[in-house]
Coordinates of C-alpha atoms in Angstrom, one line a residue:
M680 CA -86.3 -130.8 -40.3
A681 CA -82.6 -131.5 -40.6
N682 CA -83.2 -133.0 -44.0
R683 CA -85.1 -129.8 -45.2
Q684 CA -82.3 -127.6 -43.9
A685 CA -79.7 -129.7 -45.6
L686 CA -81.7 -129.5 -48.9
A687 CA -82.0 -125.7 -48.5
R688 CA -78.2 -125.4 -47.9
W689 CA -77.6 -127.5 -51.0
C690 CA -79.9 -125.4 -53.2
L691 CA -78.1 -122.3 -52.0
S692 CA -74.7 -123.7 -52.8
R693 CA -73.1 -122.9 -56.1
A694 CA -73.0 -126.5 -57.2
G695 CA -76.7 -127.2 -56.5
A696 CA -78.0 -124.0 -57.9
S697 CA -75.8 -124.4 -61.0
L698 CA -77.2 -127.9 -61.7
V699 CA -80.7 -126.6 -61.4
V700 CA -79.9 -123.8 -63.9
A701 CA -78.2 -126.2 -66.2
G702 CA -81.4 -128.3 -66.4
C703 CA -83.5 -125.2 -67.1
I704 CA -81.1 -124.1 -69.8
S705 CA -81.3 -127.6 -71.5
L706 CA -85.1 -127.4 -71.4
V707 CA -85.1 -123.9 -73.0
L708 CA -82.8 -125.0 -75.8
L709 CA -84.8 -128.2 -76.5
T710 CA -88.1 -126.3 -76.7
A711 CA -86.5 -123.4 -78.8
W712 CA -85.5 -125.6 -81.7
P713 CA -87.2 -124.2 -84.8
D714 CA -90.3 -126.1 -85.8
D715 CA -89.8 -125.1 -89.5
P716 CA -86.2 -124.2 -90.3
S717 CA -87.3 -123.4 -93.9
A718 CA -89.1 -120.3 -92.4
L719 CA -85.6 -118.6 -92.2
W720 CA -85.0 -118.7 -95.9
R721 CA -87.2 -115.8 -97.1
D722 CA -84.5 -113.2 -98.0
V723 CA -82.0 -113.8 -100.7
Y724 CA -79.8 -111.0 -99.4
H725 CA -79.6 -112.1 -95.8
D726 CA -76.1 -112.8 -94.3
R727 CA -77.4 -116.2 -93.0
N728 CA -76.9 -117.5 -96.6
T729 CA -73.2 -116.7 -96.5
H730 CA -72.7 -118.1 -93.0
L731 CA -74.4 -121.4 -93.9
A732 CA -72.5 -121.6 -97.2
R733 CA -69.2 -121.1 -95.4
G734 CA -70.0 -123.9 -92.9
F735 CA -70.9 -126.2 -95.8
D736 CA -67.6 -125.5 -97.5
V737 CA -65.6 -126.3 -94.4
A738 CA -67.5 -129.5 -93.7
L739 CA -67.0 -130.8 -97.3
A740 CA -63.3 -129.9 -97.2
L741 CA -63.0 -131.7 -93.9
R742 CA -64.8 -134.8 -95.2
A743 CA -62.3 -134.9 -98.2
G744 CA -59.3 -134.5 -95.9
D745 CA -58.4 -131.3 -97.9
G746 CA -56.4 -129.2 -95.5
A747 CA -55.8 -126.5 -98.1
G748 CA -59.5 -126.4 -98.9
V749 CA -60.3 -125.9 -95.2
L750 CA -57.9 -123.1 -95.0
E751 CA -59.2 -121.5 -98.2
A752 CA -62.8 -121.8 -97.0
L753 CA -61.9 -120.1 -93.6
T754 CA -59.9 -117.3 -95.1
R755 CA -61.9 -116.6 -98.3
I756 CA -64.1 -114.0 -96.5
T757 CA -62.2 -111.9 -94.0
V758 CA -65.0 -109.4 -93.1
W759 CA -66.3 -112.2 -90.8
P760 CA -63.7 -114.2 -88.9
P761 CA -63.6 -118.0 -89.2
L762 CA -64.8 -119.4 -85.9
H763 CA -68.5 -119.8 -86.8
P764 CA -68.0 -121.6 -90.1
L765 CA -65.4 -123.8 -88.4
L766 CA -67.8 -124.9 -85.6
L767 CA -70.6 -125.4 -88.1
G768 CA -68.3 -127.3 -90.4
L769 CA -67.1 -129.6 -87.6
L770 CA -70.8 -130.2 -86.7
L771 CA -71.8 -131.1 -90.3
V772 CA -69.0 -133.6 -91.0
P773 CA -70.9 -136.7 -89.8
V774 CA -74.4 -135.6 -90.9
P775 CA -76.0 -134.8 -94.3
L776 CA -75.8 -131.2 -95.2
G777 CA -79.0 -129.3 -94.4
P778 CA -80.1 -125.9 -93.2
A779 CA -81.6 -127.2 -90.0
W780 CA -78.1 -127.8 -88.5
G781 CA -77.1 -124.2 -89.1
V782 CA -78.8 -122.9 -86.0
V783 CA -76.8 -125.1 -83.6
P784 CA -73.8 -122.7 -83.0
G785 CA -76.2 -119.9 -82.2
M786 CA -78.2 -122.1 -79.8
L787 CA -74.9 -123.3 -78.2
G788 CA -73.9 -119.7 -77.7
W789 CA -77.3 -118.9 -76.2
G790 CA -76.8 -121.7 -73.7
L791 CA -73.3 -120.4 -72.8
A792 CA -74.7 -116.9 -72.3
M793 CA -77.2 -118.2 -69.7
A794 CA -74.7 -120.5 -68.0
F795 CA -71.9 -117.9 -67.7
S796 CA -74.3 -115.1 -66.8
W797 CA -75.4 -117.2 -63.9
A798 CA -71.8 -117.8 -62.9
I799 CA -71.0 -114.1 -63.1
A800 CA -74.1 -113.2 -61.0
M801 CA -72.9 -115.7 -58.3
R802 CA -69.4 -114.1 -58.4
V803 CA -70.3 -110.4 -58.2
T804 CA -73.0 -110.4 -55.5
P805 CA -72.2 -110.3 -51.8
D806 CA -73.6 -113.7 -50.9
A807 CA -75.2 -116.9 -52.3
R808 CA -78.8 -115.8 -51.7
Q809 CA -78.3 -112.5 -53.7
G810 CA -76.4 -114.4 -56.3
I811 CA -79.2 -116.9 -56.9
V812 CA -81.8 -114.0 -57.1
A813 CA -79.6 -112.1 -59.6
G814 CA -78.9 -115.3 -61.5
V815 CA -82.6 -116.2 -61.8
V816 CA -83.3 -112.7 -63.1
V817 CA -80.6 -112.7 -65.8
V818 CA -81.2 -116.2 -66.9
G819 CA -84.9 -115.7 -67.1
L820 CA -84.5 -112.5 -69.2
L821 CA -82.0 -114.2 -71.5
A822 CA -84.4 -117.2 -71.9
V823 CA -87.6 -115.3 -72.7
S824 CA -86.3 -112.3 -74.7
P825 CA -88.3 -112.5 -77.9
A826 CA -85.8 -111.1 -80.3
L827 CA -82.8 -112.8 -78.6
R828 CA -84.6 -116.1 -78.9
L829 CA -85.1 -115.6 -82.6
L830 CA -81.5 -114.5 -83.2
S831 CA -80.1 -117.4 -81.2
T832 CA -82.1 -119.9 -83.3
D833 CA -80.8 -118.5 -86.6
V834 CA -77.7 -119.1 -88.7
M835 CA -76.2 -115.9 -87.4
H836 CA -73.4 -114.9 -85.0
E837 CA -75.4 -113.1 -82.3
G838 CA -76.2 -116.1 -80.1
L839 CA -72.6 -117.3 -80.3
G840 CA -71.3 -113.8 -79.7
A841 CA -73.4 -113.4 -76.6
G842 CA -72.2 -116.7 -75.1
L843 CA -68.5 -116.1 -75.8
S844 CA -68.8 -112.5 -74.5
A845 CA -70.2 -113.8 -71.2
M846 CA -67.6 -116.5 -71.1
A847 CA -64.8 -114.0 -71.6
L848 CA -66.2 -111.6 -69.0
H849 CA -66.3 -114.5 -66.5
A850 CA -62.7 -115.4 -67.4
F851 CA -61.7 -111.8 -66.8
L852 CA -63.3 -111.8 -63.3
R853 CA -61.5 -115.0 -62.4
C854 CA -58.2 -113.7 -63.7
A855 CA -58.6 -110.4 -61.9
E856 CA -59.1 -112.3 -58.6
A857 CA -55.7 -114.1 -59.0
P858 CA -53.6 -112.4 -61.8
A859 CA -50.5 -114.4 -60.9
R860 CA -52.2 -117.7 -61.8
G861 CA -51.1 -118.5 -65.4
A862 CA -53.9 -121.0 -66.1
R863 CA -56.5 -118.3 -65.5
A864 CA -54.7 -115.8 -67.6
A865 CA -54.3 -118.3 -70.4
W866 CA -58.1 -119.1 -70.3
F867 CA -58.9 -115.4 -70.4
G868 CA -56.7 -114.9 -73.4
A869 CA -58.2 -117.9 -75.2
C870 CA -61.7 -116.6 -74.5
L871 CA -60.8 -113.2 -76.0
S872 CA -59.4 -115.0 -79.1
L873 CA -62.6 -117.1 -79.5
L874 CA -64.6 -113.9 -79.3
F875 CA -62.4 -112.0 -81.8
F876 CA -62.6 -114.9 -84.3
T877 CA -66.4 -114.8 -84.0
K878 CA -66.9 -111.2 -84.9
Y879 CA -64.8 -108.1 -84.6
N880 CA -67.4 -105.8 -83.1
Y881 CA -68.3 -108.2 -80.3
W882 CA -64.6 -108.3 -79.3
L883 CA -64.2 -104.5 -79.6
I884 CA -67.2 -103.9 -77.3
L885 CA -65.8 -106.1 -74.5
M886 CA -62.2 -104.8 -75.0
A887 CA -63.4 -101.2 -74.8
A888 CA -65.3 -101.9 -71.6
L889 CA -62.4 -103.7 -70.0
G890 CA -59.9 -101.1 -71.3
V891 CA -61.8 -98.3 -69.7
G892 CA -61.8 -100.1 -66.3
L893 CA -58.1 -101.0 -66.5
L894 CA -57.0 -97.6 -67.9
P895 CA -55.7 -96.2 -64.5
E896 CA -53.7 -99.3 -63.8
V897 CA -52.2 -99.4 -67.4
W898 CA -51.3 -95.7 -67.1
R899 CA -49.5 -96.3 -63.8
A900 CA -47.7 -99.4 -65.2
A901 CA -46.6 -97.5 -68.3
W902 CA -45.1 -94.7 -66.2
A903 CA -43.3 -97.2 -64.1
L904 CA -41.5 -98.8 -67.1
P905 CA -37.7 -98.1 -67.1
R906 CA -36.7 -95.4 -69.5
G907 CA -34.0 -97.6 -71.1
A908 CA -36.5 -100.4 -71.8
V909 CA -38.8 -98.0 -73.7
I910 CA -35.9 -96.6 -75.7
G911 CA -34.8 -100.1 -76.6
C912 CA -38.2 -101.0 -77.8
I913 CA -38.3 -97.9 -80.1
R914 CA -34.8 -98.8 -81.5
T915 CA -35.8 -102.4 -82.2
L916 CA -39.0 -101.4 -84.0
R917 CA -37.7 -98.4 -86.0
W918 CA -37.1 -100.3 -89.2
P919 CA -40.3 -102.4 -89.1
L920 CA -42.3 -99.3 -88.4
L921 CA -40.6 -97.4 -91.2
A922 CA -41.3 -100.3 -93.6
L923 CA -45.0 -100.3 -92.4
L924 CA -45.2 -96.6 -93.0
L925 CA -43.8 -96.8 -96.5
L926 CA -46.0 -99.8 -97.3
T927 CA -49.1 -98.1 -96.0
A928 CA -48.4 -95.3 -98.4
G929 CA -48.1 -98.0 -101.0
V930 CA -51.5 -99.3 -100.1
G931 CA -53.0 -95.9 -100.9
W932 CA -51.1 -95.8 -104.2
V933 CA -52.3 -99.3 -105.2
A934 CA -55.8 -98.6 -104.0
M935 CA -56.1 -95.8 -106.5
R936 CA -55.1 -98.2 -109.3
A937 CA -56.5 -101.5 -107.9
P938 CA -56.2 -104.1 -109.0
L939 CA -52.6 -103.4 -110.2
D940 CA -51.2 -105.7 -112.8
V941 CA -47.4 -106.2 -112.5
T942 CA -44.9 -108.6 -114.1
L943 CA -42.5 -110.5 -111.9
A944 CA -39.9 -113.0 -113.2
G945 CA -41.9 -113.1 -116.5
R946 CA -45.2 -113.9 -114.8
A947 CA -48.2 -111.6 -114.7
L948 CA -49.4 -110.8 -111.1
R949 CA -52.4 -108.9 -109.9
V950 CA -51.8 -106.9 -106.7
Y951 CA -54.6 -105.7 -104.4
P952 CA -54.3 -103.2 -101.4
G953 CA -54.7 -106.0 -98.9
H954 CA -51.6 -107.8 -100.3
V955 CA -49.4 -104.7 -99.7
F956 CA -50.9 -104.2 -96.2
A957 CA -50.3 -107.8 -95.3
L958 CA -46.7 -107.5 -96.3
G959 CA -46.2 -104.4 -94.1
H960 CA -48.0 -106.1 -91.2
G961 CA -45.7 -109.2 -91.7
L962 CA -42.6 -107.1 -91.4
L963 CA -44.0 -105.4 -88.3
L964 CA -44.9 -108.7 -86.7
V965 CA -41.4 -110.1 -87.2
G966 CA -40.1 -107.0 -85.6
L967 CA -42.5 -107.4 -82.6
C968 CA -41.4 -111.0 -82.2
L969 CA -37.7 -110.1 -82.2
L970 CA -38.5 -107.4 -79.7
W971 CA -40.3 -109.9 -77.5
R972 CA -37.1 -112.0 -77.2
R973 CA -35.4 -108.9 -75.6
V974 CA -38.0 -108.3 -73.0
P975 CA -36.4 -109.0 -69.6
P976 CA -38.3 -111.2 -67.1
G977 CA -40.3 -109.3 -64.6
L978 CA -40.7 -106.2 -66.7
L979 CA -44.4 -106.9 -67.4
P980 CA -47.1 -107.9 -64.9
P981 CA -47.3 -111.6 -64.4
S982 CA -50.5 -112.2 -66.4
V983 CA -49.7 -110.0 -69.4
P984 CA -47.2 -112.4 -71.2
T985 CA -49.7 -115.3 -71.0
V986 CA -52.6 -113.2 -72.2
L987 CA -50.5 -112.0 -75.1
A988 CA -49.6 -115.6 -76.0
W989 CA -53.1 -116.8 -76.0
H990 CA -54.7 -113.8 -77.6
G991 CA -52.2 -111.3 -79.1
M992 CA -50.3 -113.8 -81.2
P993 CA -53.4 -115.5 -82.8
V994 CA -54.9 -112.1 -83.7
L995 CA -51.6 -110.9 -85.2
L996 CA -51.2 -114.1 -87.2
W997 CA -54.8 -113.7 -88.5
F998 CA -53.9 -110.3 -89.9
L999 CA -51.3 -111.9 -92.1
V1000 CA -54.2 -113.2 -94.2
P1001 CA -54.6 -111.0 -97.3
D1002 CA -57.3 -108.4 -96.8
A1003 CA -57.9 -109.4 -93.1
L1004 CA -56.4 -106.3 -91.6
L1005 CA -58.1 -104.0 -94.0
S1006 CA -61.4 -105.8 -93.4
F1007 CA -61.0 -105.4 -89.7
L1008 CA -60.2 -101.7 -89.9
W1009 CA -63.2 -101.1 -92.2
F1010 CA -65.6 -103.2 -90.1
I1011 CA -64.9 -101.4 -86.8
G1012 CA -64.4 -98.0 -88.5
P1013 CA -66.8 -95.1 -89.2
T1014 CA -67.3 -96.0 -92.9
H1015 CA -69.1 -99.2 -91.9
S1016 CA -72.5 -97.7 -92.4
G1017 CA -74.2 -100.4 -94.4
A1018 CA -77.7 -99.9 -95.8
T1019 CA -78.8 -97.4 -93.2
L1020 CA -79.7 -93.7 -93.5
A1021 CA -77.4 -90.8 -92.6
Y1022 CA -76.5 -91.1 -88.9
Q1023 CA -78.1 -88.7 -86.3
P1024 CA -77.4 -89.3 -82.6
L1025 CA -80.9 -88.5 -81.3
Q1026 CA -82.6 -90.7 -84.0
A1027 CA -80.1 -93.5 -83.2
L1028 CA -81.0 -93.4 -79.5
L1029 CA -84.8 -93.5 -80.2
F1030 CA -84.3 -96.2 -82.8
Q1031 CA -82.3 -98.4 -80.4
W1032 CA -84.8 -97.8 -77.6
A1033 CA -87.6 -99.1 -79.9
G1034 CA -85.7 -102.4 -80.4
F1035 CA -84.7 -102.6 -76.7
S1036 CA -88.2 -102.0 -75.4
Q1037 CA -90.4 -103.9 -78.0
G1038 CA -88.0 -106.5 -79.4
F1039 CA -85.7 -107.7 -76.7
H1040 CA -88.4 -107.1 -74.1
V1041 CA -92.1 -107.9 -74.2
A1042 CA -93.2 -104.3 -73.9
P1043 CA -92.0 -100.8 -73.0
W1044 CA -93.1 -101.2 -69.4
S1045 CA -90.9 -104.3 -69.2
A1046 CA -87.9 -102.5 -70.6
A1047 CA -88.4 -99.5 -68.4
S1048 CA -88.5 -101.6 -65.2
V1049 CA -85.5 -103.6 -66.3
L1050 CA -83.6 -100.4 -67.1
G1051 CA -84.5 -98.9 -63.6
A1052 CA -83.3 -102.1 -61.9
A1053 CA -80.1 -102.1 -64.1
I1054 CA -79.3 -98.5 -63.0
L1055 CA -79.6 -99.4 -59.4
G1056 CA -77.6 -102.7 -59.8
G1057 CA -75.0 -101.0 -61.9
A1058 CA -74.4 -98.3 -59.2
L1059 CA -74.0 -101.1 -56.6
L1060 CA -71.6 -103.1 -58.8
W1061 CA -69.5 -100.1 -59.4
R1062 CA -68.7 -99.8 -55.7
R1063 CA -67.9 -103.5 -55.2
G1064 CA -64.4 -103.5 -56.9
P1065 CA -62.8 -103.9 -60.3
G1066 CA -64.5 -107.2 -61.1
P1067 CA -68.1 -106.2 -60.5
R1068 CA -67.3 -102.8 -62.0
A1069 CA -66.4 -104.5 -65.3
V1070 CA -70.0 -105.8 -65.6
A1071 CA -71.4 -102.3 -65.1
L1072 CA -68.9 -100.9 -67.6
L1073 CA -69.7 -103.4 -70.2
A1074 CA -73.4 -102.5 -70.0
L1075 CA -72.6 -98.8 -70.2
V1076 CA -70.0 -98.9 -72.9
S1077 CA -71.9 -101.4 -75.1
A1078 CA -75.0 -99.2 -75.0
A1079 CA -72.9 -96.2 -76.0
I1080 CA -71.2 -98.0 -78.9
V1081 CA -74.5 -99.4 -80.2
V1082 CA -76.0 -95.9 -80.3
L1083 CA -72.9 -94.2 -81.7
H1084 CA -72.2 -96.8 -84.4
P1085 CA -72.8 -95.3 -87.9
Q1086 CA -74.7 -98.5 -88.9
Q1087 CA -77.9 -98.7 -86.9
Q1088 CA -79.3 -102.2 -86.5
W1089 CA -81.3 -103.5 -83.5
R1090 CA -79.5 -106.9 -83.5
F1091 CA -76.2 -105.3 -82.5
Q1092 CA -77.6 -105.1 -78.9
A1093 CA -77.9 -108.9 -78.6
T1094 CA -74.3 -109.8 -77.6
S1095 CA -74.0 -107.5 -74.6
L1096 CA -77.5 -107.2 -73.3
F1097 CA -76.6 -109.9 -70.8
A1098 CA -74.5 -107.3 -69.0
V1099 CA -77.5 -105.0 -68.7
W1100 CA -79.6 -107.9 -67.4
L1101 CA -76.8 -108.8 -64.9
C1102 CA -77.0 -105.2 -63.6
A1103 CA -80.8 -105.6 -63.3
G1104 CA -80.4 -108.9 -61.5
A1105 CA -78.0 -107.2 -59.0
G1106 CA -80.5 -104.4 -58.5
V1107 CA -83.4 -106.8 -57.9
A1108 CA -81.2 -108.9 -55.5
A1109 CA -80.4 -105.9 -53.5
V1110 CA -84.1 -105.0 -53.2
V1111 CA -85.0 -108.6 -52.1
A1112 CA -82.1 -108.5 -49.5
R1113 CA -83.5 -105.2 -48.2
F1114 CA -87.2 -106.1 -47.9
G1115 CA -87.0 -109.8 -47.3
R1116 CA -89.9 -112.1 -48.2
G1117 CA -92.1 -109.2 -49.3
G1118 CA -89.4 -108.1 -51.8
L1119 CA -88.9 -111.7 -53.0
A1120 CA -92.7 -112.0 -53.7
V1121 CA -92.7 -108.7 -55.6
A1122 CA -89.6 -109.9 -57.6
L1123 CA -91.2 -113.2 -58.5
V1124 CA -94.4 -111.5 -59.7
W1125 CA -92.3 -109.0 -61.7
L1126 CA -90.3 -111.8 -63.4
G1127 CA -93.4 -113.8 -64.0
L1128 CA -94.9 -110.9 -65.9
H1129 CA -91.9 -110.8 -68.2
I1130 CA -92.1 -114.5 -68.7
F1131 CA -95.8 -114.9 -69.4
A1132 CA -96.6 -111.6 -71.1
E1133 CA -97.4 -111.7 -74.8
P1134 CA -94.6 -110.1 -76.8
D1135 CA -94.8 -108.0 -79.9
R1136 CA -94.0 -110.8 -82.4
A1137 CA -93.9 -108.4 -85.4
M1138 CA -91.3 -106.2 -83.7
A1139 CA -89.3 -109.3 -82.6
D1140 CA -89.2 -110.4 -86.2
A1141 CA -88.1 -107.0 -87.3
V1142 CA -85.3 -106.9 -84.7
A1143 CA -84.1 -110.4 -85.8
I1144 CA -84.5 -109.4 -89.5
R1145 CA -87.0 -112.1 -90.3
R1146 CA -89.6 -111.7 -93.1
P1147 CA -92.3 -114.4 -92.4
A1148 CA -94.6 -113.0 -95.1
A1149 CA -92.0 -113.0 -97.9
P1150 CA -91.9 -115.7 -100.6
S1151 CA -89.9 -118.8 -99.8
D1152 CA -86.4 -118.9 -101.2
L1153 CA -86.6 -122.7 -101.2
A1154 CA -89.4 -122.6 -103.7
L1155 CA -87.1 -120.6 -106.0
A1156 CA -84.3 -123.1 -105.3
A1157 CA -86.6 -126.0 -106.3
A1158 CA -86.8 -124.3 -109.8
Y1159 CA -83.2 -123.7 -110.4
L1160 CA -81.7 -126.9 -108.9
P1161 CA -82.7 -129.2 -111.8
L1162 CA -81.1 -126.7 -114.2
A1163 CA -77.7 -126.7 -112.4
G1164 CA -77.1 -130.3 -113.6
D1165 CA -74.1 -132.2 -112.2
D1166 CA -71.4 -129.7 -113.0
V1167 CA -68.9 -129.1 -110.2
R1168 CA -68.8 -125.3 -111.1
V1169 CA -72.0 -123.5 -112.0
G1170 CA -72.5 -119.9 -112.9
F1171 CA -75.4 -117.8 -111.6
V1172 CA -76.5 -114.3 -112.7
A1173 CA -79.5 -112.7 -111.1
S1174 CA -81.3 -109.4 -111.7
F1175 CA -81.3 -108.8 -107.9
G1176 CA -77.5 -109.2 -107.6
V1177 CA -75.4 -111.7 -105.7
S1178 CA -76.7 -114.2 -103.2
D1179 CA -75.0 -117.1 -101.4
L1180 CA -78.3 -118.9 -101.4
F1181 CA -77.3 -120.5 -104.7
A1182 CA -74.1 -122.0 -103.2
W1183 CA -75.5 -123.7 -100.1
T1184 CA -78.7 -125.0 -101.9
L1185 CA -76.6 -126.7 -104.6
Q1186 CA -74.3 -128.4 -102.1
A1187 CA -77.2 -129.4 -99.8
A1188 CA -79.0 -131.0 -102.8
C1189 CA -76.2 -133.4 -103.6
D1190 CA -74.4 -133.4 -100.3
C1191 CA -71.2 -132.8 -102.3
R1192 CA -68.7 -130.1 -103.1
R1193 CA -69.8 -127.6 -105.8
T1194 CA -68.8 -124.1 -106.6
V1195 CA -70.9 -121.1 -107.7
E1196 CA -69.5 -118.3 -109.8
Q1197 CA -71.3 -114.9 -109.8
P1198 CA -70.4 -111.5 -111.1
W1199 CA -70.5 -108.5 -108.7
L1200 CA -72.6 -106.0 -110.6
Q1201 CA -74.9 -104.2 -108.1
A1202 CA -72.3 -101.6 -107.1
S1203 CA -72.5 -100.2 -110.6
A1204 CA -75.0 -97.3 -110.9
S1205 CA -75.7 -97.1 -114.6
R1206 CA -77.1 -99.6 -117.1
A1207 CA -74.1 -99.1 -119.3
D1208 CA -71.6 -100.0 -116.5
V1209 CA -73.6 -103.1 -115.6
R1210 CA -73.6 -104.1 -119.3
R1211 CA -69.8 -103.6 -119.6
L1212 CA -69.0 -105.6 -116.4
A1213 CA -71.4 -108.4 -117.3
D1214 CA -70.0 -108.6 -120.8
N1215 CA -66.5 -109.0 -119.4
W1216 CA -67.6 -111.6 -116.9
L1217 CA -69.6 -113.7 -119.4
A1218 CA -66.6 -113.8 -121.7
S1219 CA -64.2 -115.2 -119.0
A1220 CA -66.5 -117.0 -116.6
P1221 CA -65.0 -120.5 -115.7
V1222 CA -68.4 -122.3 -116.2
A1223 CA -70.0 -124.3 -118.9
R1224 CA -73.5 -124.0 -117.4
L1225 CA -75.1 -120.7 -116.4
V1226 CA -78.4 -120.2 -114.6
A1227 CA -80.0 -116.7 -115.0
I1228 CA -82.8 -115.5 -112.7
E1229 CA -84.9 -112.5 -113.5
M1230 CA -86.8 -111.3 -110.4
Q1231 CA -87.6 -108.1 -108.7
A1232 CA -85.3 -107.3 -105.8
P1233 CA -87.0 -108.1 -102.5
Y1234 CA -86.1 -104.6 -101.2
S1235 CA -83.8 -101.8 -102.3
L1236 CA -80.1 -101.8 -101.6
P1237 CA -77.6 -98.9 -102.0
N1238 CA -76.2 -98.4 -105.5
M1239 CA -78.7 -100.8 -107.0
G1240 CA -81.5 -99.8 -109.2
P1241 CA -82.6 -99.7 -112.9
G1242 CA -79.0 -100.2 -113.9
M1243 CA -79.2 -103.9 -113.3
A1244 CA -81.2 -104.1 -116.5
G1245 CA -77.8 -104.0 -118.2
L1246 CA -77.5 -107.7 -117.2
A1247 CA -80.3 -108.6 -119.5
D1248 CA -78.7 -106.5 -122.3
A1249 CA -75.4 -108.5 -121.8
L1250 CA -77.1 -111.9 -121.9
A1251 CA -79.0 -110.9 -125.1
G1252 CA -75.9 -109.6 -126.8
Q1253 CA -73.4 -112.3 -126.0
S1254 CA -72.7 -115.3 -128.2
R1255 CA -70.9 -117.7 -125.9
F1256 CA -73.9 -119.2 -124.1
V1257 CA -77.2 -120.4 -125.7
A1258 CA -80.5 -120.3 -123.8
T1259 CA -82.9 -123.1 -123.1
P1260 CA -86.7 -122.7 -122.4
A1261 CA -87.3 -120.6 -119.3
A1262 CA -89.2 -121.8 -116.2
V1263 CA -91.5 -119.4 -114.2
V1264 CA -91.8 -119.7 -110.5
G1265 CA -94.0 -117.1 -108.9
A1266 CA -92.5 -113.7 -109.8
A1267 CA -89.2 -115.3 -110.9
R1268 CA -88.1 -116.4 -114.4
V1269 CA -85.3 -119.0 -114.4
T1270 CA -83.4 -119.7 -117.6
L1271 CA -80.5 -122.2 -118.3
W1272 CA -77.7 -121.0 -120.6
M1273 CA -75.2 -123.5 -122.0
D1274 CA -71.7 -122.8 -123.3
R1275 CA -71.6 -123.6 -127.0
A1276 CA -68.0 -124.8 -126.9
G1277 CA -68.3 -126.7 -123.6
D1278 CA -64.7 -125.9 -122.6
P1279 CA -64.8 -123.0 -120.1
P1280 CA -61.6 -121.1 -119.2
Q1281 CA -59.8 -121.9 -116.0
K1282 CA -60.3 -119.7 -112.9
P1283 CA -57.2 -117.7 -111.9
M1284 CA -55.7 -118.0 -108.4
R1285 CA -56.0 -114.6 -106.8
H1286 CA -54.1 -115.0 -103.5
R1287 CA -51.6 -117.7 -104.1
L1288 CA -48.4 -115.7 -103.9
A1289 CA -49.8 -113.4 -101.2
G1290 CA -50.8 -116.5 -99.2
L1291 CA -47.3 -118.0 -99.5
L1292 CA -45.7 -114.8 -98.3
S1293 CA -48.2 -114.7 -95.3
L1294 CA -47.3 -118.3 -94.5
A1295 CA -43.6 -117.5 -94.5
F1296 CA -44.1 -114.5 -92.2
A1297 CA -46.2 -116.7 -89.8
V1298 CA -43.4 -119.4 -89.7
V1299 CA -40.7 -116.8 -89.1
S1300 CA -42.7 -115.0 -86.4
L1301 CA -43.6 -118.2 -84.5
G1302 CA -40.0 -119.4 -84.8
A1303 CA -38.8 -116.1 -83.3
V1304 CA -41.0 -116.5 -80.2
L1305 CA -40.7 -120.3 -79.7
W1306 CA -37.0 -120.8 -80.4
P1307 CA -35.6 -122.4 -77.3
S1308 CA -33.0 -119.8 -76.7
G1309 CA -35.6 -117.0 -76.6
R1310 CA -37.7 -116.0 -73.7
G1311 CA -40.9 -117.0 -75.4
M1312 CA -44.4 -115.6 -75.0
V1313 CA -45.9 -118.3 -72.9
G1314 CA -44.8 -116.7 -69.7
A1315 CA -43.8 -120.0 -68.2
D1316 CA -40.5 -118.6 -67.0
R1317 CA -42.3 -115.6 -65.5
H1318 CA -44.8 -117.2 -63.3
K1319 CA -46.3 -120.6 -62.4
A1320 CA -49.8 -121.6 -63.4

C-alpha cells in the first residue's frame, strides 16, 4: 500500500509526469518519420524547395570552412530569417545531402511544442492533478492533429515555429514570476530572438499577445519616467531620426527608379531601396546605442535591460542586412497578400474555421468540443493572474490575426494552436476537478475519440499544402540532372517560372557546392516583356550550360499566363547558346543549350559595398554598448542573475 502511494505521488510530481511525457513525445516523433520523403516533392513552386536549398548552401559552406559563404547563404534571402537554414545546415554537415533530413528541424520543433506546452499546463493550473489533466489534453491534441502532423514532418517552418513559440511563452511565465532574476530575463530574450529569426509573423503574434497583456504596466511605467530623461532621449536621437527621415524619403525616390546606377570614385554602382534603408537604420542604431550609454541605472525595470540585450540588439543588427528591414515591413504588412483572392472578413472566418475543424482536428464535432473547452479554460486562466492570462491572450490574439491577415492560408494557425489547446486543457481539467472520477472518465473517452477517430486526410493534405496526386518532381529531376554536367554554375529556364527545386537536386546529386542561375520572368504580364527580359538575361547569364524546361505550370500564379511563351521566343531568337536533342519526361520537355564560346561573363556582386557598410555599423554599434566605460546593455550592473 505504501509503495503504491509513493508511486502515485511520484507520478503526480512534475519530474515523474514530465519523464512520462518525454517518453511519449519520443515515441510520437519516431513513428511520425515520413515513410517516403519523396512524397513531399510534388510541387515545383512550394517554399519547401527554397528552405531545403538554403540549408544545403549553409551545410556546404560550413564543410568548406567558408565563413563568408555561410554569411552569404544566411542573408541572401531576407523574407525568411536565417535560423531554419542554420539548424538544417548544421545537421547536414556530417551526413550526405538528401531531402530526408530536411524534416528534422520541424520534428524537433513539434517535440518542443509538446514538451513546453506540458510545462506551461503544469505552471498555469492550480495544482499538480489539474496540471497533469491539462497537459495530457494539450499534448494529446498536438500529437494527433492531422494537419499539424503533416506540417511538422515537412521542410517548413511551422513545426519549429510552434515549438519556439511555446518555449518563449514558457520563458515569459518564468520571467513574470521573478522579473528581478537576470538569468530568466536573458532566457526570455533569447527565446524571443530565436522565434524572430525563425519567421517574422510567428514572433509578431506572440509579441502582440504579450504586448496587450503588458500594456497597462507599460503605460504606468512610461508616465512614471522623469521628464528630464525623456527630453534627453529626444535630444540625443534628433539627428539620427532626422537622417532616417531624409533617407526614408530617399528610399521612395530610389524605389521609383530602382535599380539606380551611380558612379562613385570612378566605379559604377547599382543602388537598391534596401541599401538606402539599411544606411538610415544604421545611423539610427548608432544613435540608439549612444543613447543607451546615457541611461542612468534604475531608470528601467530590472528585467528590461537584459531582455533588450538578448533580443533587441540581435534584431536591430539583423536589420542592417540589405533589404532585411524592407522585407520585414512587407512581410508583416497589409500588402503581403500572396496568391489569395481579395480579402473579406466573413469569408476569411469561414475559411479558417474549415481548416481548424477539418484539418487540424479530426472532424467538426471535435473542433466544436475543443473550442467550447477552450472558452471555459480561457475564462478561468484570465482570472488567475498575468501569467495564465498570457496563454488566453495568445489564443485570442492569434486567432484574430490569422483571420484578419490579408493572405489567407490554413497553415498560419499551426504555430499558435497550442495556446488554444492549452485553454481547452485548462477547461477539461476544471471539469474533472469539479466532477471527480466521473469527469475523468468522460474526459478520457473524449480524448480517446480525438485520438482514434479517422481524420479527413484530403483536408489535412490541403491544409499542409501537399499534392499527393501530382507528378513527382524527382522524376523531372532525373531527366535534367544528367544534362547539368559537372559545371559549378548552371543556368535553368522554365516555362513555369523560377523554382529552387533545381538548386537542391543538383547539390544533392553530387553532394557538392553548385550554383543555379535563373531569370525572374513570371512577374511580366505580356509576351513581349518576357521576351525582352529573357533576351537580356540570356546575353549576360554567367553560365556555359543552360537547361530549358517546357512544361505546363502545375497551377496558376498571379501575373503569370500566356506571356511566358516569350521565353521560347527568346531561346529561338538568340545566338549565344546552341541546343542539343531534347528529352521528354511525362508532360515536360527538357533541352540542354551550350554556350558556343564556352567563356561566360562573370556574375556581378550586388551587395558588396552595402554589406561592408552594414558590417561597419554593426561594429560601431556593438562597440558603443560594450565599451568598458559605458553602462552596457547586459544589465549586470542593474541586477543580479
